[in-house]
């Protein structure tokens, strides 16, 4: 049953007051950071917090510092009223929706950079992106002071970066990774899927299929991985993907590219389809998630 409409808070001061009240009540708090345009993937993270008995705080903030100059900051879907309604419907407790000025007041000069984990995969293709993410997530974790914060494995490199950042900075919030929520044809839910034309949406379903088959081949011992990954790229190109930033098999913890499955590994893809950049990843062990 939906509860009362959750408050929409826009200042750090008001947020602190509300959170302090909850703490006095002895509540546990779960934070779900998002950029809005909420879909079932986001709502699954919210349900995880609720299932853990936490008061669910969703942050909705399209963070300008994680977009490159030629990326889609301006076009990114913004639909706050619909987001609040969806969040309220499943029993969410508080919407934290600061303005850009509240998040980055004049004179803002501090940045958080996580090295190593950001060297590969999306790092070189999106300069500054992970610094923008690490900085805003550090702020969100300190603003909300949640017991746990929930992130999707859909953005697996981001999850690893945030986990390391929270550990390295002794931020006491537990970071929880949640498996990717997919459409029935396997496409990972993403706010950016709204950019896809009907034709592109059909082609997009080939991405999870090629990924599953490539992961299965790697698991079956087919080698070298370089040949499997080139074949996957060729299949994606053939259905209209391009440019393909990477198709790569990497260690699930360090994110370093690997040549064998001696340790847990995942298959990662980033590729453009028309004007939409899609990213996805799956574990190799089960070739599903
Ligand atoms: P975003 O609003 O796209 O920045 O995503 C906010 C959070 O939702 C991030 O932790 C994402 O990894 C997570 N998320 C996005 N899509 C999915 C999905 N399909 N399944 C699970 N989590 C997701």
Coordinates of N, CA, C and O and ligand atoms in Angstrom, one line a residue, residues 32-45 59 61 66 76 150-156 158-159 178-182 187-192, ligand 1:
X32 N 19.1 5.5 -2.1 CA 19.2 5.0 -3.5 C 19.5 6.2 -4.4 O 18.6 7.0 -4.7
X33 N 20.8 6.4 -4.7 CA 21.2 7.5 -5.6 C 20.7 7.3 -7.0 O 21.0 6.2 -7.6
X34 N 20.1 8.2 -7.6 CA 19.7 8.1 -9.0 C 19.8 9.5 -9.7 O 19.9 10.5 -9.1
X35 N 19.6 9.4 -11.0 CA 19.5 10.6 -11.8 C 18.1 10.8 -12.3 O 17.8 11.6 -13.3
X36 N 17.1 10.1 -11.7 CA 15.7 10.2 -12.0 C 15.4 9.4 -13.3 O 16.1 8.5 -13.7
X37 N 14.2 9.8 -13.9 CA 13.6 9.0 -14.9 C 13.5 7.5 -14.4 O 14.0 6.6 -15.1
X38 N 12.9 7.4 -13.3 CA 12.9 6.1 -12.6 C 12.2 5.0 -13.4 O 11.2 5.2 -14.0
X39 N 12.8 3.8 -13.4 CA 12.3 2.6 -14.0 C 12.4 1.4 -13.0 O 12.8 1.6 -11.9
X40 N 12.0 0.3 -13.5 CA 11.9 -0.9 -12.6 C 13.3 -1.2 -11.9 O 13.3 -1.7 -10.8
X41 N 14.4 -0.9 -12.6 CA 15.7 -1.1 -12.0 C 15.9 -0.3 -10.8 O 16.3 -0.8 -9.7
X42 N 15.6 1.0 -10.9 CA 15.7 1.9 -9.7 C 14.7 1.4 -8.6 O 15.1 1.4 -7.4
X43 N 13.5 1.1 -9.0 CA 12.5 0.7 -8.0 C 12.9 -0.6 -7.3 O 12.6 -0.8 -6.1
X44 N 13.6 -1.5 -8.0 CA 14.1 -2.7 -7.4 C 15.1 -2.3 -6.2 O 15.1 -2.9 -5.2
X45 N 16.0 -1.3 -6.5 CA 16.9 -0.9 -5.4 C 16.1 -0.3 -4.2 O 16.5 -0.6 -3.1
X59 N 17.6 9.7 -4.0 CA 18.1 11.0 -4.5 C 17.9 11.1 -6.0 O 18.1 10.1 -6.7
X61 N 19.1 13.5 -8.9 CA 20.0 14.6 -9.2 C 20.8 14.3 -10.5 O 21.5 13.3 -10.5
X66 N 29.4 14.7 -14.0 CA 29.7 13.4 -14.6 C 29.4 13.2 -16.1 O 29.6 12.2 -16.6
X76 N 19.1 14.7 -21.1 CA 18.8 13.6 -20.2 C 17.4 13.7 -19.7 O 17.0 14.8 -19.3
X150 N 22.4 1.7 -2.1 CA 22.1 0.7 -3.0 C 22.5 1.1 -4.4 O 22.1 2.2 -4.9
X151 N 23.3 0.3 -5.1 CA 23.7 0.6 -6.5 C 23.5 -0.6 -7.4 O 23.6 -1.8 -6.9
X152 N 23.2 -0.4 -8.7 CA 23.0 -1.5 -9.6 C 24.3 -2.0 -10.1 O 25.2 -1.3 -10.4
X153 N 24.3 -3.3 -10.3 CA 25.4 -4.0 -11.0 C 25.4 -3.6 -12.5 O 26.4 -3.8 -13.2
X154 N 24.3 -3.1 -13.0 CA 24.2 -2.6 -14.4 C 25.4 -1.6 -14.6 O 26.0 -1.7 -15.7
X155 N 25.7 -0.8 -13.7 CA 26.9 0.1 -13.8 C 28.0 -0.4 -12.9 O 28.3 0.1 -11.8
X156 N 28.6 -1.6 -13.3 CA 29.4 -2.3 -12.4 C 30.7 -1.6 -12.1 O 31.1 -1.7 -10.9
X158 N 31.1 1.6 -11.9 CA 30.6 2.6 -10.9 C 30.5 2.0 -9.5 O 30.9 2.6 -8.5
X159 N 29.8 0.8 -9.4 CA 29.7 0.1 -8.2 C 31.0 -0.1 -7.5 O 31.2 0.1 -6.3
X178 N 23.2 -4.5 -6.5 CA 22.0 -5.3 -6.8 C 22.0 -5.7 -8.3 O 22.4 -4.9 -9.1
X179 N 21.7 -7.0 -8.5 CA 21.7 -7.5 -9.9 C 20.9 -6.7 -10.9 O 19.9 -6.1 -10.5
X180 N 21.3 -6.7 -12.1 CA 20.7 -5.9 -13.2 C 19.2 -6.4 -13.5 O 19.0 -7.6 -13.6
X181 N 18.3 -5.4 -13.6 CA 16.9 -5.7 -14.0 C 16.8 -5.6 -15.5 O 17.3 -4.6 -16.0
X182 N 16.2 -6.6 -16.1 CA 16.2 -6.6 -17.6 C 14.8 -6.7 -18.1 O 13.9 -7.2 -17.5
X187 N 17.3 -7.0 -22.6 CA 17.9 -5.6 -22.6 C 17.9 -5.1 -21.2 O 16.8 -5.1 -20.5
X188 N 19.0 -4.6 -20.7 CA 19.1 -4.0 -19.3 C 18.2 -2.7 -19.3 O 18.4 -1.9 -20.2
X189 N 17.4 -2.5 -18.3 CA 16.7 -1.3 -18.2 C 17.6 -0.1 -18.0 O 18.6 -0.3 -17.3
X190 N 17.4 1.0 -18.6 CA 18.2 2.2 -18.5 C 17.3 3.4 -18.9 O 16.5 3.3 -19.8
X191 N 17.6 4.5 -18.1 CA 16.9 5.7 -18.4 C 17.2 6.1 -19.9 O 16.4 6.8 -20.5
X192 N 18.3 5.8 -20.4 CA 18.7 6.2 -21.8 C 18.0 5.4 -22.8 O 18.1 5.7 -24.0
Ligands
LIG1 P1 21.0 6.1 -12.9 O1 19.8 6.9 -12.5 O2 21.0 5.6 -14.3 O3 22.3 6.9 -12.5 O4 21.0 4.9 -12.0 C1 20.8 5.0 -10.6 C2 21.1 3.6 -10.0 O5 20.2 2.7 -10.5 C3 22.5 3.1 -10.2 O6 23.0 2.5 -9.1 C4 22.3 2.2 -11.3 O7 23.3 1.2 -11.4 C5 21.0 1.6 -11.0 N1 20.4 1.0 -12.1 C6 20.1 1.5 -13.4 N2 19.6 0.6 -14.2 C7 19.5 -0.5 -13.5 C8 19.0 -1.8 -13.8 N3 18.5 -2.1 -15.1 N4 19.0 -2.8 -12.9 C9 19.5 -2.5 -11.7 N5 19.9 -1.3 -11.3 C10 19.9 -0.3 -12.2

